Amino acid sequence: MRILLVEDDRMIGEAITVALRDAAYAVDWVRDGETALRAIGNQEHQAILLDLGLPKRDGRQVLRDLRAMGNTLPVIIITARDALADRVDGLDLGADDYLVKPFEMDELLARLRAIIRRQGGQATPILSNGLLQLNLSTREVQYGDVQVLLTAREFALLQALLLRPGAILSRAQLEERLYGWNEAVESNTIDFLIHGIRKKLGAEAIKNVRGAGWMVVRQP
């Protein structure tokens, strides 16, 4: 999934970016509040990691502006401000979660998985369309009697499809969910990943809608 990271500290931003990409997230990283608001308006993201102490426009104002526009994109505040008043204020402004620095990357990833579960209407770490069952914690997928481990990119692609079962996602939409701004995308990458998933699970796991894109069916 595509994450917007808003963090002005270079060392922290680089560490989070590496951890997220290793966990199969596409990451767009900006370092001030004004650029963050422009990015939110120009790109489709699934969640925002938002520092509070930002140049040009602080994180509180970014969050306030975001919610004033009616944008419901999930936001996790990541900050060194650990006072109870700051935490209450951030959540009351519309943040979905609040994580105090320094934190373990495993905890950040777990909180992101929880947000994704809520987006998909799931109470457990399993995304499913009734046929496929994708474990968000382990990257394992089960389809019938077959259970396999996916690569990071295969996992990201199947996750994108399972979040919208029955909907057709085009090549451009899938690339947008799998790659950040500065990541090069080969022209046949999506085809290669879908071929790999089908080889592991079977050709019917992902449907090709000619001229439109790919989908997983919604099982009643």
mmCIF file with all atom_site columns, C-alpha atoms in Angstrom:
data_model
loop_
_atom_site.group_PDB
_atom_site.id
_atom_site.type_symbol
_atom_site.label_atom_id
_atom_site.label_alt_id
_atom_site.label_comp_id
_atom_site.label_asym_id
_atom_site.label_entity_id
_atom_site.label_seq_id
_atom_site.pdbx_PDB_ins_code
_atom_site.Cartn_x
_atom_site.Cartn_y
_atom_site.Cartn_z
_atom_site.occupancy
_atom_site.B_iso_or_equiv
_atom_site.pdbx_formal_charge
_atom_site.auth_seq_id
_atom_site.auth_comp_id
_atom_site.auth_asym_id
_atom_site.auth_atom_id
_atom_site.pdbx_PDB_model_num
ATOM 1   C CA . MET A 1 1   ? 0.000   0.000   0.000   1.00 0.00 ? 1   MET A CA 1
ATOM 2   C CA . ARG A 1 2   ? 1.087   3.576   -0.565  1.00 0.00 ? 2   ARG A CA 1
ATOM 3   C CA . ILE A 1 3   ? 2.077   5.566   2.515   1.00 0.00 ? 3   ILE A CA 1
ATOM 4   C CA . LEU A 1 4   ? 2.787   9.294   2.805   1.00 0.00 ? 4   LEU A CA 1
ATOM 5   C CA . LEU A 1 5   ? 5.585   9.907   5.306   1.00 0.00 ? 5   LEU A CA 1
ATOM 6   C CA . VAL A 1 6   ? 5.793   13.479  6.627   1.00 0.00 ? 6   VAL A CA 1
ATOM 7   C CA . GLU A 1 7   ? 9.023   13.761  8.597   1.00 0.00 ? 7   GLU A CA 1
ATOM 8   C CA . ASP A 1 8   ? 11.650  16.524  8.556   1.00 0.00 ? 8   ASP A CA 1
ATOM 9   C CA . ASP A 1 9   ? 14.447  14.585  10.295  1.00 0.00 ? 9   ASP A CA 1
ATOM 10  C CA . ARG A 1 10  ? 16.589  12.974  7.587   1.00 0.00 ? 10  ARG A CA 1
ATOM 11  C CA . MET A 1 11  ? 17.897  10.099  9.697   1.00 0.00 ? 11  MET A CA 1
ATOM 12  C CA . ILE A 1 12  ? 14.455  9.142   11.014  1.00 0.00 ? 12  ILE A CA 1
ATOM 13  C CA . GLY A 1 13  ? 12.854  9.561   7.592   1.00 0.00 ? 13  GLY A CA 1
ATOM 14  C CA . GLU A 1 14  ? 15.413  7.342   5.890   1.00 0.00 ? 14  GLU A CA 1
ATOM 15  C CA . ALA A 1 15  ? 15.050  4.640   8.550   1.00 0.00 ? 15  ALA A CA 1
ATOM 16  C CA . ILE A 1 16  ? 11.264  4.600   8.307   1.00 0.00 ? 16  ILE A CA 1
ATOM 17  C CA . THR A 1 17  ? 11.362  4.599   4.505   1.00 0.00 ? 17  THR A CA 1
ATOM 18  C CA . VAL A 1 18  ? 13.681  1.579   4.418   1.00 0.00 ? 18  VAL A CA 1
ATOM 19  C CA . ALA A 1 19  ? 11.565  -0.310  6.967   1.00 0.00 ? 19  ALA A CA 1
ATOM 20  C CA . LEU A 1 20  ? 8.346   0.383   5.092   1.00 0.00 ? 20  LEU A CA 1
ATOM 21  C CA . ARG A 1 21  ? 9.758   -0.636  1.723   1.00 0.00 ? 21  ARG A CA 1
ATOM 22  C CA . ASP A 1 22  ? 11.164  -3.828  3.229   1.00 0.00 ? 22  ASP A CA 1
ATOM 23  C CA . ALA A 1 23  ? 7.618   -4.544  4.457   1.00 0.00 ? 23  ALA A CA 1
ATOM 24  C CA . ALA A 1 24  ? 6.187   -4.111  0.928   1.00 0.00 ? 24  ALA A CA 1
ATOM 25  C CA . TYR A 1 25  ? 4.820   -0.569  1.287   1.00 0.00 ? 25  TYR A CA 1
ATOM 26  C CA . ALA A 1 26  ? 5.286   2.115   -1.337  1.00 0.00 ? 26  ALA A CA 1
ATOM 27  C CA . VAL A 1 27  ? 6.516   5.293   0.379   1.00 0.00 ? 27  VAL A CA 1
ATOM 28  C CA . ASP A 1 28  ? 6.378   8.962   -0.580  1.00 0.00 ? 28  ASP A CA 1
ATOM 29  C CA . TRP A 1 29  ? 8.482   11.026  1.828   1.00 0.00 ? 29  TRP A CA 1
ATOM 30  C CA . VAL A 1 30  ? 8.072   14.798  2.272   1.00 0.00 ? 30  VAL A CA 1
ATOM 31  C CA . ARG A 1 31  ? 9.748   17.023  4.864   1.00 0.00 ? 31  ARG A CA 1
ATOM 32  C CA . ASP A 1 32  ? 7.419   19.964  5.505   1.00 0.00 ? 32  ASP A CA 1
ATOM 33  C CA . GLY A 1 33  ? 3.731   20.581  6.078   1.00 0.00 ? 33  GLY A CA 1
ATOM 34  C CA . GLU A 1 34  ? 2.965   22.560  2.932   1.00 0.00 ? 34  GLU A CA 1
ATOM 35  C CA . THR A 1 35  ? 4.448   19.889  0.665   1.00 0.00 ? 35  THR A CA 1
ATOM 36  C CA . ALA A 1 36  ? 2.476   17.291  2.603   1.00 0.00 ? 36  ALA A CA 1
ATOM 37  C CA . LEU A 1 37  ? -0.838  19.000  1.840   1.00 0.00 ? 37  LEU A CA 1
ATOM 38  C CA . ARG A 1 38  ? 0.051   19.262  -1.849  1.00 0.00 ? 38  ARG A CA 1
ATOM 39  C CA . ALA A 1 39  ? 0.989   15.566  -1.913  1.00 0.00 ? 39  ALA A CA 1
ATOM 40  C CA . ILE A 1 40  ? -2.306  14.613  -0.289  1.00 0.00 ? 40  ILE A CA 1
ATOM 41  C CA . GLY A 1 41  ? -4.174  16.512  -2.984  1.00 0.00 ? 41  GLY A CA 1
ATOM 42  C CA . ASN A 1 42  ? -2.183  15.090  -5.895  1.00 0.00 ? 42  ASN A CA 1
ATOM 43  C CA . GLN A 1 43  ? -1.701  11.416  -5.002  1.00 0.00 ? 43  GLN A CA 1
ATOM 44  C CA . GLU A 1 44  ? -3.736  8.526   -3.663  1.00 0.00 ? 44  GLU A CA 1
ATOM 45  C CA . HIS A 1 45  ? -2.372  7.220   -0.362  1.00 0.00 ? 45  HIS A CA 1
ATOM 46  C CA . GLN A 1 46  ? -3.756  4.657   2.050   1.00 0.00 ? 46  GLN A CA 1
ATOM 47  C CA . ALA A 1 47  ? -2.319  6.217   5.232   1.00 0.00 ? 47  ALA A CA 1
ATOM 48  C CA . ILE A 1 48  ? -0.193  9.120   6.493   1.00 0.00 ? 48  ILE A CA 1
ATOM 49  C CA . LEU A 1 49  ? 2.615   9.009   9.031   1.00 0.00 ? 49  LEU A CA 1
ATOM 50  C CA . LEU A 1 50  ? 2.718   12.561  10.362  1.00 0.00 ? 50  LEU A CA 1
ATOM 51  C CA . ASP A 1 51  ? 5.356   14.256  12.492  1.00 0.00 ? 51  ASP A CA 1
ATOM 52  C CA . LEU A 1 52  ? 4.197   17.290  14.466  1.00 0.00 ? 52  LEU A CA 1
ATOM 53  C CA . GLY A 1 53  ? 7.312   19.489  14.542  1.00 0.00 ? 53  GLY A CA 1
ATOM 54  C CA . LEU A 1 54  ? 7.428   20.369  10.849  1.00 0.00 ? 54  LEU A CA 1
ATOM 55  C CA . PRO A 1 55  ? 8.743   23.457  9.014   1.00 0.00 ? 55  PRO A CA 1
ATOM 56  C CA . LYS A 1 56  ? 6.426   25.779  7.044   1.00 0.00 ? 56  LYS A CA 1
ATOM 57  C CA . ARG A 1 57  ? 3.251   24.278  8.540   1.00 0.00 ? 57  ARG A CA 1
ATOM 58  C CA . ASP A 1 58  ? 3.282   22.152  11.667  1.00 0.00 ? 58  ASP A CA 1
ATOM 59  C CA . GLY A 1 59  ? 1.706   18.734  11.859  1.00 0.00 ? 59  GLY A CA 1
ATOM 60  C CA . ARG A 1 60  ? -1.228  19.883  13.977  1.00 0.00 ? 60  ARG A CA 1
ATOM 61  C CA . GLN A 1 61  ? -2.210  22.393  11.302  1.00 0.00 ? 61  GLN A CA 1
ATOM 62  C CA . VAL A 1 62  ? -1.747  19.826  8.534   1.00 0.00 ? 62  VAL A CA 1
ATOM 63  C CA . LEU A 1 63  ? -4.080  17.459  10.373  1.00 0.00 ? 63  LEU A CA 1
ATOM 64  C CA . ARG A 1 64  ? -6.598  20.226  11.064  1.00 0.00 ? 64  ARG A CA 1
ATOM 65  C CA . ASP A 1 65  ? -6.593  21.288  7.390   1.00 0.00 ? 65  ASP A CA 1
ATOM 66  C CA . LEU A 1 66  ? -6.905  17.680  6.226   1.00 0.00 ? 66  LEU A CA 1
ATOM 67  C CA . ARG A 1 67  ? -9.981  17.009  8.330   1.00 0.00 ? 67  ARG A CA 1
ATOM 68  C CA . ALA A 1 68  ? -11.502 20.412  7.481   1.00 0.00 ? 68  ALA A CA 1
ATOM 69  C CA . MET A 1 69  ? -11.419 19.354  3.809   1.00 0.00 ? 69  MET A CA 1
ATOM 70  C CA . GLY A 1 70  ? -13.419 16.253  4.709   1.00 0.00 ? 70  GLY A CA 1
ATOM 71  C CA . ASN A 1 71  ? -10.479 13.958  4.022   1.00 0.00 ? 71  ASN A CA 1
ATOM 72  C CA . THR A 1 72  ? -10.781 10.765  6.098   1.00 0.00 ? 72  THR A CA 1
ATOM 73  C CA . LEU A 1 73  ? -7.382  9.298   5.191   1.00 0.00 ? 73  LEU A CA 1
ATOM 74  C CA . PRO A 1 74  ? -5.993  7.409   8.218   1.00 0.00 ? 74  PRO A CA 1
ATOM 75  C CA . VAL A 1 75  ? -3.290  9.350   10.077  1.00 0.00 ? 75  VAL A CA 1
ATOM 76  C CA . ILE A 1 76  ? -0.749  8.039   12.569  1.00 0.00 ? 76  ILE A CA 1
ATOM 77  C CA . ILE A 1 77  ? 1.067   10.811  14.411  1.00 0.00 ? 77  ILE A CA 1
ATOM 78  C CA . ILE A 1 78  ? 4.756   10.024  14.990  1.00 0.00 ? 78  ILE A CA 1
ATOM 79  C CA . THR A 1 79  ? 6.361   12.499  17.378  1.00 0.00 ? 79  THR A CA 1
ATOM 80  C CA . ALA A 1 80  ? 8.633   12.980  20.354  1.00 0.00 ? 80  ALA A CA 1
ATOM 81  C CA . ARG A 1 81  ? 5.881   14.908  22.165  1.00 0.00 ? 81  ARG A CA 1
ATOM 82  C CA . ASP A 1 82  ? 4.870   12.428  24.848  1.00 0.00 ? 82  ASP A CA 1
ATOM 83  C CA . ALA A 1 83  ? 2.750   14.566  27.196  1.00 0.00 ? 83  ALA A CA 1
ATOM 84  C CA . LEU A 1 84  ? -0.790  13.347  27.805  1.00 0.00 ? 84  LEU A CA 1
ATOM 85  C CA . ALA A 1 85  ? -2.171  16.713  26.651  1.00 0.00 ? 85  ALA A CA 1
ATOM 86  C CA . ASP A 1 86  ? -0.361  16.373  23.297  1.00 0.00 ? 86  ASP A CA 1
ATOM 87  C CA . ARG A 1 87  ? -1.684  12.860  22.768  1.00 0.00 ? 87  ARG A CA 1
ATOM 88  C CA . VAL A 1 88  ? -5.248  13.852  23.612  1.00 0.00 ? 88  VAL A CA 1
ATOM 89  C CA . ASP A 1 89  ? -4.979  16.914  21.363  1.00 0.00 ? 89  ASP A CA 1
ATOM 90  C CA . GLY A 1 90  ? -3.669  14.912  18.413  1.00 0.00 ? 90  GLY A CA 1
ATOM 91  C CA . LEU A 1 91  ? -6.416  12.316  18.654  1.00 0.00 ? 91  LEU A CA 1
ATOM 92  C CA . ASP A 1 92  ? -9.096  14.976  19.106  1.00 0.00 ? 92  ASP A CA 1
ATOM 93  C CA . LEU A 1 93  ? -7.834  16.764  15.984  1.00 0.00 ? 93  LEU A CA 1
ATOM 94  C CA . GLY A 1 94  ? -8.598  13.614  14.004  1.00 0.00 ? 94  GLY A CA 1
ATOM 95  C CA . ALA A 1 95  ? -5.545  11.350  14.187  1.00 0.00 ? 95  ALA A CA 1
ATOM 96  C CA . ASP A 1 96  ? -6.300  7.622   14.143  1.00 0.00 ? 96  ASP A CA 1
ATOM 97  C CA . ASP A 1 97  ? -3.285  6.708   16.253  1.00 0.00 ? 97  ASP A CA 1
ATOM 98  C CA . TYR A 1 98  ? -0.413  8.358   18.122  1.00 0.00 ? 98  TYR A CA 1
ATOM 99  C CA . LEU A 1 99  ? 3.073   6.857   18.377  1.00 0.00 ? 99  LEU A CA 1
ATOM 100 C CA . VAL A 1 100 ? 5.803   8.437   20.507  1.00 0.00 ? 100 VAL A CA 1
ATOM 101 C CA . LYS A 1 101 ? 9.424   8.508   19.322  1.00 0.00 ? 101 LYS A CA 1
ATOM 102 C CA . PRO A 1 102 ? 11.611  6.589   19.707  1.00 0.00 ? 102 PRO A CA 1
ATOM 103 C CA . PHE A 1 103 ? 9.591   3.544   18.704  1.00 0.00 ? 103 PHE A CA 1
ATOM 104 C CA . GLU A 1 104 ? 10.294  0.082   17.350  1.00 0.00 ? 104 GLU A CA 1
ATOM 105 C CA . MET A 1 105 ? 9.607   -0.370  13.638  1.00 0.00 ? 105 MET A CA 1
ATOM 106 C CA . ASP A 1 106 ? 7.708   -3.581  14.384  1.00 0.00 ? 106 ASP A CA 1
ATOM 107 C CA . GLU A 1 107 ? 5.218   -1.574  16.425  1.00 0.00 ? 107 GLU A CA 1
ATOM 108 C CA . LEU A 1 108 ? 4.779   0.990   13.646  1.00 0.00 ? 108 LEU A CA 1
ATOM 109 C CA . LEU A 1 109 ? 4.179   -1.787  11.115  1.00 0.00 ? 109 LEU A CA 1
ATOM 110 C CA . ALA A 1 110 ? 1.651   -3.458  13.423  1.00 0.00 ? 110 ALA A CA 1
ATOM 111 C CA . ARG A 1 111 ? -0.266  -0.194  13.756  1.00 0.00 ? 111 ARG A CA 1
ATOM 112 C CA . LEU A 1 112 ? -0.301  0.216   9.972   1.00 0.00 ? 112 LEU A CA 1
ATOM 113 C CA . ARG A 1 113 ? -1.630  -3.318  9.576   1.00 0.00 ? 113 ARG A CA 1
ATOM 114 C CA . ALA A 1 114 ? -4.391  -2.501  12.057  1.00 0.00 ? 114 ALA A CA 1
ATOM 115 C CA . ILE A 1 115 ? -5.378  0.551   10.005  1.00 0.00 ? 115 ILE A CA 1
ATOM 116 C CA . ILE A 1 116 ? -5.445  -1.533  6.825   1.00 0.00 ? 116 ILE A CA 1
ATOM 117 C CA . ARG A 1 117 ? -7.643  -4.123  8.537   1.00 0.00 ? 117 ARG A CA 1
ATOM 118 C CA . ARG A 1 118 ? -10.117 -1.416  9.483   1.00 0.00 ? 118 ARG A CA 1
ATOM 119 C CA . GLN A 1 119 ? -10.089 -0.070  5.922   1.00 0.00 ? 119 GLN A CA 1
ATOM 120 C CA . GLY A 1 120 ? -10.939 -3.537  4.655   1.00 0.00 ? 120 GLY A CA 1
ATOM 121 C CA . GLY A 1 121 ? -13.621 -4.069  7.303   1.00 0.00 ? 121 GLY A CA 1
ATOM 122 C CA . GLN A 1 122 ? -11.637 -6.906  8.886   1.00 0.00 ? 122 GLN A CA 1
ATOM 123 C CA . ALA A 1 123 ? -11.394 -7.653  12.618  1.00 0.00 ? 123 ALA A CA 1
ATOM 124 C CA . THR A 1 124 ? -8.470  -10.068 12.210  1.00 0.00 ? 124 THR A CA 1
ATOM 125 C CA . PRO A 1 125 ? -5.126  -9.778  10.365  1.00 0.00 ? 125 PRO A CA 1
ATOM 126 C CA . ILE A 1 126 ? -6.638  -11.718 7.452   1.00 0.00 ? 126 ILE A CA 1
ATOM 127 C CA . LEU A 1 127 ? -7.872  -10.095 4.247   1.00 0.00 ? 127 LEU A CA 1
ATOM 128 C CA . SER A 1 128 ? -10.254 -12.359 2.364   1.00 0.00 ? 128 SER A CA 1
ATOM 129 C CA . ASN A 1 129 ? -12.703 -12.327 -0.514  1.00 0.00 ? 129 ASN A CA 1
ATOM 130 C CA . GLY A 1 130 ? -14.172 -15.658 0.596   1.00 0.00 ? 130 GLY A CA 1
ATOM 131 C CA . LEU A 1 131 ? -11.739 -17.650 -1.547  1.00 0.00 ? 131 LEU A CA 1
ATOM 132 C CA . LEU A 1 132 ? -8.328  -16.124 -0.940  1.00 0.00 ? 132 LEU A CA 1
ATOM 133 C CA . GLN A 1 133 ? -7.089  -15.516 2.590   1.00 0.00 ? 133 GLN A CA 1
ATOM 134 C CA . LEU A 1 134 ? -4.102  -13.193 2.947   1.00 0.00 ? 134 LEU A CA 1
ATOM 135 C CA . ASN A 1 135 ? -2.327  -12.951 6.306   1.00 0.00 ? 135 ASN A CA 1
ATOM 136 C CA . LEU A 1 136 ? -1.106  -9.366  6.706   1.00 0.00 ? 136 LEU A CA 1
ATOM 137 C CA . SER A 1 137 ? 1.357   -10.328 9.424   1.00 0.00 ? 137 SER A CA 1
ATOM 138 C CA . THR A 1 138 ? 3.139   -13.231 7.720   1.00 0.00 ? 138 THR A CA 1
ATOM 139 C CA . ARG A 1 139 ? 2.584   -12.551 3.952   1.00 0.00 ? 139 ARG A CA 1
ATOM 140 C CA . GLU A 1 140 ? 1.132   -16.052 3.611   1.00 0.00 ? 140 GLU A CA 1
ATOM 141 C CA . VAL A 1 141 ? -1.868  -16.637 1.389   1.00 0.00 ? 141 VAL A CA 1
ATOM 142 C CA . GLN A 1 142 ? -4.252  -19.578 1.308   1.00 0.00 ? 142 GLN A CA 1
ATOM 143 C CA . TYR A 1 143 ? -6.328  -20.494 -1.729  1.00 0.00 ? 143 TYR A CA 1
ATOM 144 C CA . GLY A 1 144 ? -8.233  -23.728 -1.381  1.00 0.00 ? 144 GLY A CA 1
ATOM 145 C CA . ASP A 1 145 ? -5.768  -26.341 -0.150  1.00 0.00 ? 145 ASP A CA 1
ATOM 146 C CA . VAL A 1 146 ? -2.756  -24.294 -1.241  1.00 0.00 ? 146 VAL A CA 1
ATOM 147 C CA . GLN A 1 147 ? -0.879  -22.145 1.265   1.00 0.00 ? 147 GLN A CA 1
ATOM 148 C CA . VAL A 1 148 ? 2.242   -20.264 0.160   1.00 0.00 ? 148 VAL A CA 1
ATOM 149 C CA . LEU A 1 149 ? 4.494   -17.395 1.172   1.00 0.00 ? 149 LEU A CA 1
ATOM 150 C CA . LEU A 1 150 ? 4.484   -14.399 -1.191  1.00 0.00 ? 150 LEU A CA 1
ATOM 151 C CA . THR A 1 151 ? 7.349   -12.078 -2.001  1.00 0.00 ? 151 THR A CA 1
ATOM 152 C CA . ALA A 1 152 ? 7.030   -8.514  -0.733  1.00 0.00 ? 152 ALA A CA 1
ATOM 153 C CA . ARG A 1 153 ? 5.822   -7.154  -4.104  1.00 0.00 ? 153 ARG A CA 1
ATOM 154 C CA . GLU A 1 154 ? 3.447   -10.072 -4.723  1.00 0.00 ? 154 GLU A CA 1
ATOM 155 C CA . PHE A 1 155 ? 1.998   -9.484  -1.273  1.00 0.00 ? 155 PHE A CA 1
ATOM 156 C CA . ALA A 1 156 ? 1.520   -5.758  -1.941  1.00 0.00 ? 156 ALA A CA 1
ATOM 157 C CA . LEU A 1 157 ? -0.241  -6.416  -5.243  1.00 0.00 ? 157 LEU A CA 1
ATOM 158 C CA . LEU A 1 158 ? -2.596  -9.055  -3.863  1.00 0.00 ? 158 LEU A CA 1
ATOM 159 C CA . GLN A 1 159 ? -3.325  -6.884  -0.847  1.00 0.00 ? 159 GLN A CA 1
ATOM 160 C CA . ALA A 1 160 ? -4.348  -4.002  -3.121  1.00 0.00 ? 160 ALA A CA 1
ATOM 161 C CA . LEU A 1 161 ? -6.763  -6.264  -4.999  1.00 0.00 ? 161 LEU A CA 1
ATOM 162 C CA . LEU A 1 162 ? -8.220  -7.842  -1.841  1.00 0.00 ? 162 LEU A CA 1
ATOM 163 C CA . LEU A 1 163 ? -8.945  -4.453  -0.314  1.00 0.00 ? 163 LEU A CA 1
ATOM 164 C CA . ARG A 1 164 ? -11.373 -3.928  -3.215  1.00 0.00 ? 164 ARG A CA 1
ATOM 165 C CA . PRO A 1 165 ? -12.762 -7.353  -4.189  1.00 0.00 ? 165 PRO A CA 1
ATOM 166 C CA . GLY A 1 166 ? -14.904 -7.187  -7.305  1.00 0.00 ? 166 GLY A CA 1
ATOM 167 C CA . ALA A 1 167 ? -13.281 -3.925  -8.455  1.00 0.00 ? 167 ALA A CA 1
ATOM 168 C CA . ILE A 1 168 ? -11.012 -3.786  -11.490 1.00 0.00 ? 168 ILE A CA 1
ATOM 169 C CA . LEU A 1 169 ? -7.647  -2.132  -10.878 1.00 0.00 ? 169 LEU A CA 1
ATOM 170 C CA . SER A 1 170 ? -5.730  -0.919  -13.932 1.00 0.00 ? 170 SER A CA 1
ATOM 171 C CA . ARG A 1 171 ? -2.001  -1.242  -14.445 1.00 0.00 ? 171 ARG A CA 1
ATOM 172 C CA . ALA A 1 172 ? -1.508  2.403   -13.466 1.00 0.00 ? 172 ALA A CA 1
ATOM 173 C CA . GLN A 1 173 ? -3.573  1.989   -10.294 1.00 0.00 ? 173 GLN A CA 1
ATOM 174 C CA . LEU A 1 174 ? -1.571  -1.052  -9.223  1.00 0.00 ? 174 LEU A CA 1
ATOM 175 C CA . GLU A 1 175 ? 1.748   0.652   -9.967  1.00 0.00 ? 175 GLU A CA 1
ATOM 176 C CA . GLU A 1 176 ? 0.630   3.639   -7.894  1.00 0.00 ? 176 GLU A CA 1
ATOM 177 C CA . ARG A 1 177 ? -0.050  1.374   -4.923  1.00 0.00 ? 177 ARG A CA 1
ATOM 178 C CA . LEU A 1 178 ? 3.214   -0.549  -5.218  1.00 0.00 ? 178 LEU A CA 1
ATOM 179 C CA . TYR A 1 179 ? 5.783   2.157   -5.939  1.00 0.00 ? 179 TYR A CA 1
ATOM 180 C CA . GLY A 1 180 ? 6.769   5.492   -4.427  1.00 0.00 ? 180 GLY A CA 1
ATOM 181 C CA . TRP A 1 181 ? 7.779   8.615   -6.346  1.00 0.00 ? 181 TRP A CA 1
ATOM 182 C CA . ASN A 1 182 ? 11.469  7.795   -6.711  1.00 0.00 ? 182 ASN A CA 1
ATOM 183 C CA . GLU A 1 183 ? 11.162  4.109   -7.519  1.00 0.00 ? 183 GLU A CA 1
ATOM 184 C CA . ALA A 1 184 ? 11.643  3.019   -11.124 1.00 0.00 ? 184 ALA A CA 1
ATOM 185 C CA . VAL A 1 185 ? 8.884   0.816   -12.561 1.00 0.00 ? 185 VAL A CA 1
ATOM 186 C CA . GLU A 1 186 ? 9.618   -1.597  -15.400 1.00 0.00 ? 186 GLU A CA 1
ATOM 187 C CA . SER A 1 187 ? 6.906   -1.754  -18.057 1.00 0.00 ? 187 SER A CA 1
ATOM 188 C CA . ASN A 1 188 ? 6.149   -5.435  -17.449 1.00 0.00 ? 188 ASN A CA 1
ATOM 189 C CA . THR A 1 189 ? 6.466   -5.491  -13.643 1.00 0.00 ? 189 THR A CA 1
ATOM 190 C CA . ILE A 1 190 ? 2.753   -5.941  -12.926 1.00 0.00 ? 190 ILE A CA 1
ATOM 191 C CA . ASP A 1 191 ? 2.480   -8.779  -15.462 1.00 0.00 ? 191 ASP A CA 1
ATOM 192 C CA . PHE A 1 192 ? 5.511   -10.462 -13.906 1.00 0.00 ? 192 PHE A CA 1
ATOM 193 C CA . LEU A 1 193 ? 4.071   -10.236 -10.380 1.00 0.00 ? 193 LEU A CA 1
ATOM 194 C CA . ILE A 1 194 ? 0.642   -11.533 -11.418 1.00 0.00 ? 194 ILE A CA 1
ATOM 195 C CA . HIS A 1 195 ? 2.290   -14.401 -13.272 1.00 0.00 ? 195 HIS A CA 1
ATOM 196 C CA . GLY A 1 196 ? 4.206   -15.267 -10.108 1.00 0.00 ? 196 GLY A CA 1
ATOM 197 C CA . ILE A 1 197 ? 1.072   -15.251 -7.949  1.00 0.00 ? 197 ILE A CA 1
ATOM 198 C CA . ARG A 1 198 ? -0.866  -17.353 -10.449 1.00 0.00 ? 198 ARG A CA 1
ATOM 199 C CA . LYS A 1 199 ? 1.995   -19.823 -10.667 1.00 0.00 ? 199 LYS A CA 1
ATOM 200 C CA . LYS A 1 200 ? 1.799   -20.311 -6.895  1.00 0.00 ? 200 LYS A CA 1
ATOM 201 C CA . LEU A 1 201 ? -1.995  -20.303 -6.512  1.00 0.00 ? 201 LEU A CA 1
ATOM 202 C CA . GLY A 1 202 ? -3.494  -21.119 -9.888  1.00 0.00 ? 202 GLY A CA 1
ATOM 203 C CA . ALA A 1 203 ? -4.642  -19.063 -12.855 1.00 0.00 ? 203 ALA A CA 1
ATOM 204 C CA . GLU A 1 204 ? -8.106  -18.380 -11.391 1.00 0.00 ? 204 GLU A CA 1
ATOM 205 C CA . ALA A 1 205 ? -6.781  -16.596 -8.303  1.00 0.00 ? 205 ALA A CA 1
ATOM 206 C CA . ILE A 1 206 ? -6.593  -13.270 -10.174 1.00 0.00 ? 206 ILE A CA 1
ATOM 207 C CA . LYS A 1 207 ? -8.935  -12.459 -13.044 1.00 0.00 ? 207 LYS A CA 1
ATOM 208 C CA . ASN A 1 208 ? -7.738  -10.559 -16.115 1.00 0.00 ? 208 ASN A CA 1
ATOM 209 C CA . VAL A 1 209 ? -10.315 -8.151  -17.577 1.00 0.00 ? 209 VAL A CA 1
ATOM 210 C CA . ARG A 1 210 ? -8.989  -7.557  -21.066 1.00 0.00 ? 210 ARG A CA 1
ATOM 211 C CA . GLY A 1 211 ? -8.174  -3.936  -21.778 1.00 0.00 ? 211 GLY A CA 1
ATOM 212 C CA . ALA A 1 212 ? -9.121  -2.826  -18.252 1.00 0.00 ? 212 ALA A CA 1
ATOM 213 C CA . GLY A 1 213 ? -6.961  -4.504  -15.623 1.00 0.00 ? 213 GLY A CA 1
ATOM 214 C CA . TRP A 1 214 ? -7.174  -7.211  -12.962 1.00 0.00 ? 214 TRP A CA 1
ATOM 215 C CA . MET A 1 215 ? -9.437  -8.163  -10.084 1.00 0.00 ? 215 MET A CA 1
ATOM 216 C CA . VAL A 1 216 ? -10.222 -10.766 -7.477  1.00 0.00 ? 216 VAL A CA 1
ATOM 217 C CA . VAL A 1 217 ? -13.851 -11.815 -7.414  1.00 0.00 ? 217 VAL A CA 1
ATOM 218 C CA . ARG A 1 218 ? -16.132 -10.928 -4.530  1.00 0.00 ? 218 ARG A CA 1
ATOM 219 C CA . GLN A 1 219 ? -17.443 -14.187 -3.103  1.00 0.00 ? 219 GLN A CA 1
ATOM 220 C CA . PRO A 1 220 ? -20.979 -13.856 -1.671  1.00 0.00 ? 220 PRO A CA 1
#
